[in-house]
PDB file of C-alpha atoms in Angstrom:
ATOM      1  CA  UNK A 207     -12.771  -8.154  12.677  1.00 60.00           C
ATOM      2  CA  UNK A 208     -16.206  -7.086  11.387  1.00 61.00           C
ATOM      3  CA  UNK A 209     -17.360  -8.760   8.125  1.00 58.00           C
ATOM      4  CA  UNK A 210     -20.869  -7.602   8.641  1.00 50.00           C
ATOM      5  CA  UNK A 211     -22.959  -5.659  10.926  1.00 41.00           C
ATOM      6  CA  UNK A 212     -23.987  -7.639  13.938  1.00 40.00           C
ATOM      7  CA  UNK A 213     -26.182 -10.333  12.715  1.00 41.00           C
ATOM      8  CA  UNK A 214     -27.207 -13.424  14.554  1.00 42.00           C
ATOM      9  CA  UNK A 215     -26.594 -16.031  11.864  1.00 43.00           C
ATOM     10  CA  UNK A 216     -27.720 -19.022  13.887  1.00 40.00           C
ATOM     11  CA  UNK A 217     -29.221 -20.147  16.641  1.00 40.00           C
ATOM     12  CA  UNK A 218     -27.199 -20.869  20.261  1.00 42.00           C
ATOM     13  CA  UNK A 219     -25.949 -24.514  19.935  1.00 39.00           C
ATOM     14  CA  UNK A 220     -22.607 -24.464  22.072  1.00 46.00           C
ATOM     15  CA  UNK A 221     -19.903 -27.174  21.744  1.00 71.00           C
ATOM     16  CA  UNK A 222     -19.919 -29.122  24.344  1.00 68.00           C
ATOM     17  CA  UNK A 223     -16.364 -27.306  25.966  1.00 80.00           C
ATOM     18  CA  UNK A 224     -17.286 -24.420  24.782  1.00 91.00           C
ATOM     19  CA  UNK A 225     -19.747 -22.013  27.489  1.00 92.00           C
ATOM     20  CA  UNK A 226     -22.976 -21.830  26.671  1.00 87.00           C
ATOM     21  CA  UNK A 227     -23.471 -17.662  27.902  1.00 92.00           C
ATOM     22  CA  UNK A 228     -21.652 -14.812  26.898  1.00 95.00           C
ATOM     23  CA  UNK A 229     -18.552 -14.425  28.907  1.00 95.00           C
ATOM     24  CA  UNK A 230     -17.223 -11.280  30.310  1.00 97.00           C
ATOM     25  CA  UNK A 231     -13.777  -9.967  28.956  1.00 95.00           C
ATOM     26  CA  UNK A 232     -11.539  -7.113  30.425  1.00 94.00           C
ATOM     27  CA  UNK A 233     -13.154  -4.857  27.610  1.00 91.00           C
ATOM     28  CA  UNK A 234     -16.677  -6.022  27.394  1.00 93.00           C
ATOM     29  CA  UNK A 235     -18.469  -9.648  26.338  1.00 96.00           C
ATOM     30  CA  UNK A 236     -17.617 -12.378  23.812  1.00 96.00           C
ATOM     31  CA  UNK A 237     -20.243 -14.605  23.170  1.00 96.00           C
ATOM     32  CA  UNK A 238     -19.778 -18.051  20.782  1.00 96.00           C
ATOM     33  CA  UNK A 239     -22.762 -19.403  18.480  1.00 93.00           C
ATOM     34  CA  UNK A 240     -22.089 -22.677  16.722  1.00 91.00           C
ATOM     35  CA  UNK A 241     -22.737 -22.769  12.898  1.00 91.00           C
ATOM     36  CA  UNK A 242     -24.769 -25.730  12.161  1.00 88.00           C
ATOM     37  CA  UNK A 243     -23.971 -26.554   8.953  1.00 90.00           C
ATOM     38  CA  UNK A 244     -20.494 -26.994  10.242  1.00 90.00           C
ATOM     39  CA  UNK A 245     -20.650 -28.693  14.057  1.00 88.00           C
ATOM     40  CA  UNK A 246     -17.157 -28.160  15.015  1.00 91.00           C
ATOM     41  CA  UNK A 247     -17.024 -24.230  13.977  1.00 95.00           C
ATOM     42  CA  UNK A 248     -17.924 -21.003  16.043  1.00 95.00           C
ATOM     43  CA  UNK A 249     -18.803 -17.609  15.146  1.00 96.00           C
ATOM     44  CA  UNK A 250     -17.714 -15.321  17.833  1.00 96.00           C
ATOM     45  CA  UNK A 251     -19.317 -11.895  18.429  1.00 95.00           C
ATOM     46  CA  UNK A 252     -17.119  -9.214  20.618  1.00 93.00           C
ATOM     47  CA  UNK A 253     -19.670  -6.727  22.334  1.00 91.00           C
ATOM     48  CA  UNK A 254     -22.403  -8.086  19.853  1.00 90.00           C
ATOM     49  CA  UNK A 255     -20.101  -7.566  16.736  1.00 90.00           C
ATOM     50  CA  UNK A 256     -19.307 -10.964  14.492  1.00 92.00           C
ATOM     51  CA  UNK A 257     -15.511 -10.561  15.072  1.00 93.00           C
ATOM     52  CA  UNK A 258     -13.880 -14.340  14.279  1.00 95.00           C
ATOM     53  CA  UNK A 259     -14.974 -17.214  12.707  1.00 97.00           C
ATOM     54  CA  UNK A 260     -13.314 -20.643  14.351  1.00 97.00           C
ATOM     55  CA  UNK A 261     -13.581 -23.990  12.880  1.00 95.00           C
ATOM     56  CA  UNK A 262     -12.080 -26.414  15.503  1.00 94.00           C
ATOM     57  CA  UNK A 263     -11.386 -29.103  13.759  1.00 93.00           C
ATOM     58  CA  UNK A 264      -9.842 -27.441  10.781  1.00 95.00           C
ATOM     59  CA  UNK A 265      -7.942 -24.347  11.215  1.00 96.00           C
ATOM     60  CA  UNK A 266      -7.357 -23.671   7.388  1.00 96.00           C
ATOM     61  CA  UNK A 267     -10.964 -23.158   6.853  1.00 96.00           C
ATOM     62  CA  UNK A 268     -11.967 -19.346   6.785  1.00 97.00           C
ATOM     63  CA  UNK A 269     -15.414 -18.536   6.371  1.00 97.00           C
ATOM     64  CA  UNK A 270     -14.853 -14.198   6.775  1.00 97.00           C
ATOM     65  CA  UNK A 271     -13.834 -13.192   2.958  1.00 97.00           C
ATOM     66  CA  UNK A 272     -11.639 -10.601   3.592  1.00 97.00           C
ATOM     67  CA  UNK A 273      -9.742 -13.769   5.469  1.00 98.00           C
ATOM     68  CA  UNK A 274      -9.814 -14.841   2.400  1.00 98.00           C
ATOM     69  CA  UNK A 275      -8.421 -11.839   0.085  1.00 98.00           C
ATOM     70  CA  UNK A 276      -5.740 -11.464   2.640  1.00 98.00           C
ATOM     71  CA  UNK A 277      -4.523 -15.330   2.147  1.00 98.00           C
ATOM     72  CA  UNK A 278      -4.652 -14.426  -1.601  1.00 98.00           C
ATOM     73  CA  UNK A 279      -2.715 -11.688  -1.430  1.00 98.00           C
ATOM     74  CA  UNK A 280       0.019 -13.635   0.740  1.00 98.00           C
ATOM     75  CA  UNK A 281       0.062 -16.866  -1.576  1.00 97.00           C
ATOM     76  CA  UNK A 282      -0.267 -14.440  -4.787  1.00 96.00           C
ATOM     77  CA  UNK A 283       2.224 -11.448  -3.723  1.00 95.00           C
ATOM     78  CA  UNK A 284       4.571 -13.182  -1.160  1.00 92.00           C
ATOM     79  CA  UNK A 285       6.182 -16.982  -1.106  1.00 94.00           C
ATOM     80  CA  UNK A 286       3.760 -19.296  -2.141  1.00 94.00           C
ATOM     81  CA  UNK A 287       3.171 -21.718   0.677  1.00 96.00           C
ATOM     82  CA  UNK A 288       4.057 -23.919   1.972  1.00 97.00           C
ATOM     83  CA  UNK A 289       6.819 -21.333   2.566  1.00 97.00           C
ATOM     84  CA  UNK A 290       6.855 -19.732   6.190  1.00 98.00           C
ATOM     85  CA  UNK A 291       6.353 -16.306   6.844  1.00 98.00           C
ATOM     86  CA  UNK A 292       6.735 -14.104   9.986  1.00 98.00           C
ATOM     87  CA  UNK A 293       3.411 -12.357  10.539  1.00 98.00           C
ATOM     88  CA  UNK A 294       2.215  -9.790  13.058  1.00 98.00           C
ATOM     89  CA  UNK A 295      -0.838  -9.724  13.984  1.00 98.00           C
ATOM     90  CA  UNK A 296      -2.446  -6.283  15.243  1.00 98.00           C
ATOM     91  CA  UNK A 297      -6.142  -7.581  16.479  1.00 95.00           C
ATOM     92  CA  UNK A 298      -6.486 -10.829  17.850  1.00 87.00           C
ATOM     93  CA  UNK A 299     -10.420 -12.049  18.620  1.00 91.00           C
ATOM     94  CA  UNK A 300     -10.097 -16.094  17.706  1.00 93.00           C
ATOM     95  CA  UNK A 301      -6.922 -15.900  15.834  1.00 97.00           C
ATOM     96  CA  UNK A 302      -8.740 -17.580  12.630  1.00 97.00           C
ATOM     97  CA  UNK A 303      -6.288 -16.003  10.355  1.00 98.00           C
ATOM     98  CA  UNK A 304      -3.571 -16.837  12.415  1.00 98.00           C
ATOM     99  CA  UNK A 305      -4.759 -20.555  12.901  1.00 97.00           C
ATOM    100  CA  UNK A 306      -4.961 -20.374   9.444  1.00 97.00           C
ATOM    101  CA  UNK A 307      -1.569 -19.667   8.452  1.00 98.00           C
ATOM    102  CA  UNK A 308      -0.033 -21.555  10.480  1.00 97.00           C
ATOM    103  CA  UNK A 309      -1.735 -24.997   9.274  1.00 97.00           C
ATOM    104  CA  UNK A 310      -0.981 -23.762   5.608  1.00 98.00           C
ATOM    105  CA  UNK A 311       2.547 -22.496   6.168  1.00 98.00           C
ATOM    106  CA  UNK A 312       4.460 -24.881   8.591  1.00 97.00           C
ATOM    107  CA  UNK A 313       7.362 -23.281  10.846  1.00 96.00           C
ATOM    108  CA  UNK A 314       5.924 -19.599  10.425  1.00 98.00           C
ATOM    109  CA  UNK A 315       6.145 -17.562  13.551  1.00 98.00           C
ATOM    110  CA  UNK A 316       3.768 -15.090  14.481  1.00 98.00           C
ATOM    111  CA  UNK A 317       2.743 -12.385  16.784  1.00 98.00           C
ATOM    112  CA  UNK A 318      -1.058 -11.643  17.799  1.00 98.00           C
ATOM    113  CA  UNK A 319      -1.050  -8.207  19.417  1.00 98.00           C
ATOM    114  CA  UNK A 320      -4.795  -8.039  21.009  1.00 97.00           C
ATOM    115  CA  UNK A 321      -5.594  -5.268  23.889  1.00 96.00           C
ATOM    116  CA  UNK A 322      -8.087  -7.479  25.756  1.00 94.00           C
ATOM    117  CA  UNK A 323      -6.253  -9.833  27.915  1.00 96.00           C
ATOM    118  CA  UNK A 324      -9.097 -11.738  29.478  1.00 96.00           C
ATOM    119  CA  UNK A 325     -10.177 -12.119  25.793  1.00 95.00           C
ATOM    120  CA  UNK A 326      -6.470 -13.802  24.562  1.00 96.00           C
ATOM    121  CA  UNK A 327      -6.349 -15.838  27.399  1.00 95.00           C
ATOM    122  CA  UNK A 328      -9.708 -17.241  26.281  1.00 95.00           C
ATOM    123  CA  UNK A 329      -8.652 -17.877  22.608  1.00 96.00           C
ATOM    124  CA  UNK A 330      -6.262 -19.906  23.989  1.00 95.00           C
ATOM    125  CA  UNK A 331      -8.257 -21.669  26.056  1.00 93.00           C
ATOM    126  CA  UNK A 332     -10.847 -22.399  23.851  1.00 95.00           C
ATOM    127  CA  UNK A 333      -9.522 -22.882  20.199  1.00 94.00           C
ATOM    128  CA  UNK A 334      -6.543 -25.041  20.380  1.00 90.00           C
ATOM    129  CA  UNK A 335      -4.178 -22.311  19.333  1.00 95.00           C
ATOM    130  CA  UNK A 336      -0.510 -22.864  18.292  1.00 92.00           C
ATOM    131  CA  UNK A 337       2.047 -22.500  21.097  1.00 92.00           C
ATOM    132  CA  UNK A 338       4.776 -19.999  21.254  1.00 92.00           C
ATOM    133  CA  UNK A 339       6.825 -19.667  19.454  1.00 92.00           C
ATOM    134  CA  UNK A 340       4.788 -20.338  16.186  1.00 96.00           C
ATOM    135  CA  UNK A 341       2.328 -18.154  18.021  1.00 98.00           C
ATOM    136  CA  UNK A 342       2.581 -15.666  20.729  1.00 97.00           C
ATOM    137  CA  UNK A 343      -0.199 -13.094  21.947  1.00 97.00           C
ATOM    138  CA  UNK A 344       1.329  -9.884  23.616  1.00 97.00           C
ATOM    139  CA  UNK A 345      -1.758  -8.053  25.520  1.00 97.00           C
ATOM    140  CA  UNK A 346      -1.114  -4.381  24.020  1.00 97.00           C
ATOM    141  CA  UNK A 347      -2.537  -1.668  22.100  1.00 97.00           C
ATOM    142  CA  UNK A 348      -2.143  -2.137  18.500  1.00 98.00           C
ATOM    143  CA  UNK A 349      -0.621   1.086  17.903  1.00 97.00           C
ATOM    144  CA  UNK A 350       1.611   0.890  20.842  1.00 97.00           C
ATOM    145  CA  UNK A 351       2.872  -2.198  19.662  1.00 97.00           C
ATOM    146  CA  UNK A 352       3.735  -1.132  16.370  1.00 97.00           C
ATOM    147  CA  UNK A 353       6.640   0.992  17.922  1.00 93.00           C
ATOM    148  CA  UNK A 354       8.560  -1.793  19.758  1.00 97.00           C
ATOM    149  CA  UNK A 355       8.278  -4.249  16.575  1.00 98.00           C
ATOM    150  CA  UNK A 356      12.109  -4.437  15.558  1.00 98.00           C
ATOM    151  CA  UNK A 357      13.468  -2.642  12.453  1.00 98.00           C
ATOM    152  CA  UNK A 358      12.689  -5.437   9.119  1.00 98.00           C
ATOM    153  CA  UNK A 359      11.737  -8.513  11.385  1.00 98.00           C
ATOM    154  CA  UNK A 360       8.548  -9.358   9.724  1.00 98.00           C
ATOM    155  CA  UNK A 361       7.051 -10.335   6.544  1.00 98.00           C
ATOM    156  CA  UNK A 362       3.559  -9.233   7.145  1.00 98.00           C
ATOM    157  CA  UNK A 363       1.790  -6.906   9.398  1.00 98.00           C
ATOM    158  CA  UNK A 364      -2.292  -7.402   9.075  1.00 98.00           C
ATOM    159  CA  UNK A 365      -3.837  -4.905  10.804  1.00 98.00           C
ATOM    160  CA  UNK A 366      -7.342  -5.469  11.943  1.00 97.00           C
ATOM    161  CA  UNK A 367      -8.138  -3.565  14.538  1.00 97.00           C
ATOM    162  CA  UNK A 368     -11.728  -2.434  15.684  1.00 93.00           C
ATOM    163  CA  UNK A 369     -13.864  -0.811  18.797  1.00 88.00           C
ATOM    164  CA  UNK A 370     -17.189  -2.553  18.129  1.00 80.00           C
ATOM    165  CA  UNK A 371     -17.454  -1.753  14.062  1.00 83.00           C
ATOM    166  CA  UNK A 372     -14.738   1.166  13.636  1.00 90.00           C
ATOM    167  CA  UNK A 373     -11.168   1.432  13.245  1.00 95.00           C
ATOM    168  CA  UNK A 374      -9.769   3.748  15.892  1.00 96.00           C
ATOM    169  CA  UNK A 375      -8.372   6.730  14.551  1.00 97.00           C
ATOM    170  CA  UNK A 376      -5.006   5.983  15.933  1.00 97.00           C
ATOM    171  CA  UNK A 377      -3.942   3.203  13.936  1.00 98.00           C
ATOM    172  CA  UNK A 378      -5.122   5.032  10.911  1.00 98.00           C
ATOM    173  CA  UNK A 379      -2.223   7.602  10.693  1.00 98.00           C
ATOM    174  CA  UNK A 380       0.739   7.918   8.417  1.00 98.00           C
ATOM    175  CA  UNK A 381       3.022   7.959  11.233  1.00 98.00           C
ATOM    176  CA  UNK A 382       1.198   4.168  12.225  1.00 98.00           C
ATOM    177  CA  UNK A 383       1.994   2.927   8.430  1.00 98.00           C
ATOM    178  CA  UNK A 384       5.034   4.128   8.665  1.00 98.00           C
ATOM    179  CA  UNK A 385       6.182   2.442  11.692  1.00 98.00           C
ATOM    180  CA  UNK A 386       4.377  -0.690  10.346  1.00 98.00           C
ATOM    181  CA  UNK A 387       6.829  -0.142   7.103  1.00 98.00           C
ATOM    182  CA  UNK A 388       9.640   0.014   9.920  1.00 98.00           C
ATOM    183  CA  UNK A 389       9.061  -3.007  11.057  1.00 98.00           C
ATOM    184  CA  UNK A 390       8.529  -4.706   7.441  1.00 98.00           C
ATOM    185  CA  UNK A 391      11.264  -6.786   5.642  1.00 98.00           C
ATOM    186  CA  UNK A 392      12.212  -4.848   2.231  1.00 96.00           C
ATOM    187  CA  UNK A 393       9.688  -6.882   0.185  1.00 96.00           C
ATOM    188  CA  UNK A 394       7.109  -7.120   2.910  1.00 98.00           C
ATOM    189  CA  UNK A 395       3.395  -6.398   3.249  1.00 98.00           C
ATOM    190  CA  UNK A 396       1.074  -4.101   4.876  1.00 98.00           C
ATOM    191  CA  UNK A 397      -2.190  -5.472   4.997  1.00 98.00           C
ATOM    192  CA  UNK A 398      -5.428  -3.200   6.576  1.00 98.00           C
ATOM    193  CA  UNK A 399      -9.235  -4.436   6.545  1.00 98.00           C
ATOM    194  CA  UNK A 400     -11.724  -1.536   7.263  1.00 97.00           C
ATOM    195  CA  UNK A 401     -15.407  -1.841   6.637  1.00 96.00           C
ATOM    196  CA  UNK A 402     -16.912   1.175   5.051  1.00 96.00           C
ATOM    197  CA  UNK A 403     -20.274   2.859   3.657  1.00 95.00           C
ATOM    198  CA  UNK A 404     -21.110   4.985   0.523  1.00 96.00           C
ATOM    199  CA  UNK A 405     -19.356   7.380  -0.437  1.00 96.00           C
ATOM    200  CA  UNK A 406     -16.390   5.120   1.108  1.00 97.00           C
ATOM    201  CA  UNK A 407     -14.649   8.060   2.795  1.00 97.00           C
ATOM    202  CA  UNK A 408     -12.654   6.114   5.545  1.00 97.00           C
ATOM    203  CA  UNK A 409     -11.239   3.906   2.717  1.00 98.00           C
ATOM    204  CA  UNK A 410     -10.198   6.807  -0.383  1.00 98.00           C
ATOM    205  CA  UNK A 411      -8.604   8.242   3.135  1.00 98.00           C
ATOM    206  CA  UNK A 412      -6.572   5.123   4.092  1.00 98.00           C
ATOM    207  CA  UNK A 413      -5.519   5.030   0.743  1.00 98.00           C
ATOM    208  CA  UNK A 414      -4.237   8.322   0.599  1.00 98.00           C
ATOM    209  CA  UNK A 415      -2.449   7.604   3.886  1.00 98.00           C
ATOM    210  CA  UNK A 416      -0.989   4.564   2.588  1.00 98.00           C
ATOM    211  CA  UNK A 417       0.680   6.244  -0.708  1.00 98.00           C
ATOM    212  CA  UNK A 418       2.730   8.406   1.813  1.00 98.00           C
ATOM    213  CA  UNK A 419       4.111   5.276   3.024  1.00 98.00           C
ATOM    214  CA  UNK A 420       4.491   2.774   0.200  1.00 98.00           C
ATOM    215  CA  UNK A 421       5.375   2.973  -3.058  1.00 93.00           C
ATOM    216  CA  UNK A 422       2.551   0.347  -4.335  1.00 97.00           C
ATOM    217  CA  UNK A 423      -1.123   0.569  -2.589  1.00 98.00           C
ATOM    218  CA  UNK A 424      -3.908  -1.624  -3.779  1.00 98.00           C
ATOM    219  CA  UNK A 425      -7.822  -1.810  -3.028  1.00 98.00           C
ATOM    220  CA  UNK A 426      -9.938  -5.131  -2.611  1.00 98.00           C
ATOM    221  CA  UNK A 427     -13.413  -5.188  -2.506  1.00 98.00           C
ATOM    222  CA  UNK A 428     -16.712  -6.830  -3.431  1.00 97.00           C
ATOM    223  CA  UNK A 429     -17.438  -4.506  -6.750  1.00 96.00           C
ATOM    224  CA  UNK A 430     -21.279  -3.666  -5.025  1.00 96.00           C
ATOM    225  CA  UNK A 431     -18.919  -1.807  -2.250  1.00 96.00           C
ATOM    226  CA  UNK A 432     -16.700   0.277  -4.687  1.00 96.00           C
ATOM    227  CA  UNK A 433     -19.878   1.360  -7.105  1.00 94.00           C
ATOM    228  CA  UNK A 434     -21.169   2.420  -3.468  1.00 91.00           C
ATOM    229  CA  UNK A 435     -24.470   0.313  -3.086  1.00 92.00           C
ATOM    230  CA  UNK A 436     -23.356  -0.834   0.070  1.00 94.00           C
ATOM    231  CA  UNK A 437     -21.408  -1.017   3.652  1.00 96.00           C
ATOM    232  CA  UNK A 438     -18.817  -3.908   3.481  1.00 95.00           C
ATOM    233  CA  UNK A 439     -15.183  -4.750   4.460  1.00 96.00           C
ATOM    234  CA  UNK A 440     -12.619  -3.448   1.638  1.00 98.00           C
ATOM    235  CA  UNK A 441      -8.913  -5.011   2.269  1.00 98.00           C
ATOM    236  CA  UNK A 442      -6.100  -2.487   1.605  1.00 98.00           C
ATOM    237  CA  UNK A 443      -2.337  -3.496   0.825  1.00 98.00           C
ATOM    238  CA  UNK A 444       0.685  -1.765   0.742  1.00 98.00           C
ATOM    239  CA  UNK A 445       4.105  -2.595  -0.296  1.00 97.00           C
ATOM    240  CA  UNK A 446       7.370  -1.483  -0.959  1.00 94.00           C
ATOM    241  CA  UNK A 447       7.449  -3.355  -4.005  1.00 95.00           C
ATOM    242  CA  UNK A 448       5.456  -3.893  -7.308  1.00 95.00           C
ATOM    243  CA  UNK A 449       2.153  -5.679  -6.791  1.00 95.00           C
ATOM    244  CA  UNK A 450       1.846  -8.856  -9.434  1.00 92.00           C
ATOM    245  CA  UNK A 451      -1.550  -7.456 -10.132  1.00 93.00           C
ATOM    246  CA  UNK A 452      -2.416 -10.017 -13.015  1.00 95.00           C
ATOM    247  CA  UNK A 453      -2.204 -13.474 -10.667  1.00 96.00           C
ATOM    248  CA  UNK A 454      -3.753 -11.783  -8.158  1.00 97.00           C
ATOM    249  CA  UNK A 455      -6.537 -10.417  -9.936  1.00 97.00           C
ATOM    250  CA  UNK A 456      -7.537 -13.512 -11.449  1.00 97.00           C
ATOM    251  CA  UNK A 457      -6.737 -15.508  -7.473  1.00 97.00           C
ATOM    252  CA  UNK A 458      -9.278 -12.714  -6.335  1.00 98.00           C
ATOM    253  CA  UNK A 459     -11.840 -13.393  -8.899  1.00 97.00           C
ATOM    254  CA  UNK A 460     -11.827 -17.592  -8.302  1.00 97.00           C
ATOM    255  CA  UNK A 461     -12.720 -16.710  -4.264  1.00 97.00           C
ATOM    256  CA  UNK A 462     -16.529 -18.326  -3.622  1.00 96.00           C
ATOM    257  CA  UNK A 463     -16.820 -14.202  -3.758  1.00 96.00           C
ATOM    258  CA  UNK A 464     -15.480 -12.640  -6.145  1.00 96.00           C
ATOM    259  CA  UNK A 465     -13.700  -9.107  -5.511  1.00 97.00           C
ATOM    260  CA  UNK A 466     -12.535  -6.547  -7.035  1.00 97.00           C
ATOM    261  CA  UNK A 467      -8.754  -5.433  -7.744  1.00 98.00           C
ATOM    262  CA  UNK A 468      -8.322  -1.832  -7.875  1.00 98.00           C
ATOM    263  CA  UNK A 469      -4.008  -1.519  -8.431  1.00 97.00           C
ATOM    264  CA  UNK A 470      -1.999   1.120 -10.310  1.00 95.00           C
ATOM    265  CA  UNK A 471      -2.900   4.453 -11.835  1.00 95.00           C
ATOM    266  CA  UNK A 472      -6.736   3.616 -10.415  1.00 97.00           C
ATOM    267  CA  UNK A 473      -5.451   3.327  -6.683  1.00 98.00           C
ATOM    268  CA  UNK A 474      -4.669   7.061  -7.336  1.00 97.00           C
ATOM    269  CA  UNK A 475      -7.824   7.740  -9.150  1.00 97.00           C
ATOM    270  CA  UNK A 476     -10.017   6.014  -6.080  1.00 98.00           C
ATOM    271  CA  UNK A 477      -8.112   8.382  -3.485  1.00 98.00           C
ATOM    272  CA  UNK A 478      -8.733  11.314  -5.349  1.00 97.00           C
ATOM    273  CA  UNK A 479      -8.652  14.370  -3.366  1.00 97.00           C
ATOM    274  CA  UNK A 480      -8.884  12.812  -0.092  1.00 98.00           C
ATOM    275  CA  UNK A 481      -5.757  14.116   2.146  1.00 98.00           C
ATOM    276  CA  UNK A 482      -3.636  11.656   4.200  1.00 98.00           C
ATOM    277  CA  UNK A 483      -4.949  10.974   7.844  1.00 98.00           C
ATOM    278  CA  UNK A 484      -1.788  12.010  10.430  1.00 98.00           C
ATOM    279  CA  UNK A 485      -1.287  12.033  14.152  1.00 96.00           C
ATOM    280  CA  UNK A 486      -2.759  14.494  15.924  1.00 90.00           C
ATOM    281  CA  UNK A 487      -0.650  15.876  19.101  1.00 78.00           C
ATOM    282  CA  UNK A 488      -1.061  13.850  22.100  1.00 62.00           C
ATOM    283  CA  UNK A 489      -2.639  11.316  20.641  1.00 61.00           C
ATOM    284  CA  UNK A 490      -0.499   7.751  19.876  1.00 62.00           C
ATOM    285  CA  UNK A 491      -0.356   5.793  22.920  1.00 65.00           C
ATOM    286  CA  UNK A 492       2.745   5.522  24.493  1.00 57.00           C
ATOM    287  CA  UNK A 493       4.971   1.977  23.727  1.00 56.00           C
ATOM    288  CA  UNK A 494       3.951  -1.049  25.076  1.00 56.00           C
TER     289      UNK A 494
END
């Protein structure tokens, strides 16, 4: 979700399929603007945030770069591709990431979990999405979800999950990691996009969170956010097992962006003494 504050980035040149007005949703309004320098692609803002970027005509293009640190973490940390993979999904909007996969890694099955339904039913409508059973949606609260997810079925989780520009609190929790590491294969992958400001607070306290969960934790971000100069998304993974810090540092650094990798003794050094985030009575949602 979010790679920026809301920002209109071009003018309103709908596809010709595609409505021209902002479209009500069962949790508020998505509206699509077409990128001109690309005719078949679509930025698509959720209650005025930028929330999915969807190239029609080529679903392996992603133009949000912490789309892009995520795919470099799968094709640096996990089986290269073509390999398939089994990916859930918490956070839905276009499905970019999902589309995404799916053209890279052939025969991968996934799971979008997205708590608008109006708003999955439109994504299917609208951006040629893979069928089930390479991709199902399941209208549900992320954190809900997580629960029911069965015990080592999956080789990713990504959680991105927003209201507007923020990460509910919910999904932030030890207890949510660690039913996301529940529902992990042994070597699988945990990975969390948050957007943050100076002095990064949210993200030194999802790291913190994370370490109660998994044994490796590691930080990705445009080196302008870490120094604190400025809000931006930062890309968190966890993992059960080491982190081959080296390829992916140098995968990270060849992005049109480069980022930053903060891994190992530093992860710990970045927390600092920021305290673990955990459920607070009465809270988590009941299971979908």
């Amino acid at each position: 979700m979010p790679e920026r504050p809301s920002r209109r980035r071009s003018r309103r040149l709908p596809l010709p399929h595609l409505p021209a007005e902002p479209v009500q949703t069962s949790t508020g309004v998505v509206e699509l603007l077409r990128d001109p320098g690309r005719p078949s692609a679509v930025t698509v803002f959720i209650n005025d945030a930028e929330s999915s970027y969807v190239d029609l005509a080529d679903p392996s293009h992603l133009e949000f770069e912490y789309m892009q640190q995520m795919v470099a973490v799968l094709d640096e940390v996990g089986p290269p591709p073509p390999e398939p993979l089994r990916v859930v999904h918490l956070g839905g909007a276009g499905c970019a990431l999902a589309r995404a996969l799916d053209a890279a890694r052939p025969g991968s099955t996934q799971l979008v979990v997205e708590i608008d339904a109006e708003l999955a039913r439109l994504s299917r409508e609208w951006f040629d999405l893979p069928r089930a059973p390479r991709l199902r949606i399941r209208v549900a609260d992320a954190r809900a979800a997580l629960g029911t997810l069965a015990p080592g079925a999956w080789d990713v989780i990504v959680r991105d999950v927003f209201a507007g520009i923020v990460v509910p609190d919910h999904v932030r929790t030890v207890e949510a990691a660690a039913e996301a590491r529940a529902a992990l294969a042994p070597d699988g992958l945990y990975l969390v996009n948050l957007t943050d400001r100076p002095p990064l607070t949210a993200a030194r306290t999802e790291v913190a969170t994370l370490l109660e969960v998994f044994g490796h934790v590691a930080v990705i971000a445009d080196p302008a956010i870490l120094r604190g100069k400025r809000y931006g998304n930062v890309v968190l993974v966890g993992s059960t097992t080491p982190i081959a810090t080296a390829s992916l540092d140098r995968a990270l650094r060849r992005l049109p962006l480069p980022v930053r990798l903060v891994a190992g003794e530093d992860v710990l050094t970045f927390a600092g003494s920021h305290r673990p985030a955990r459920d607070v009575a009465g809270t988590a949602p009941a299971p979908a």
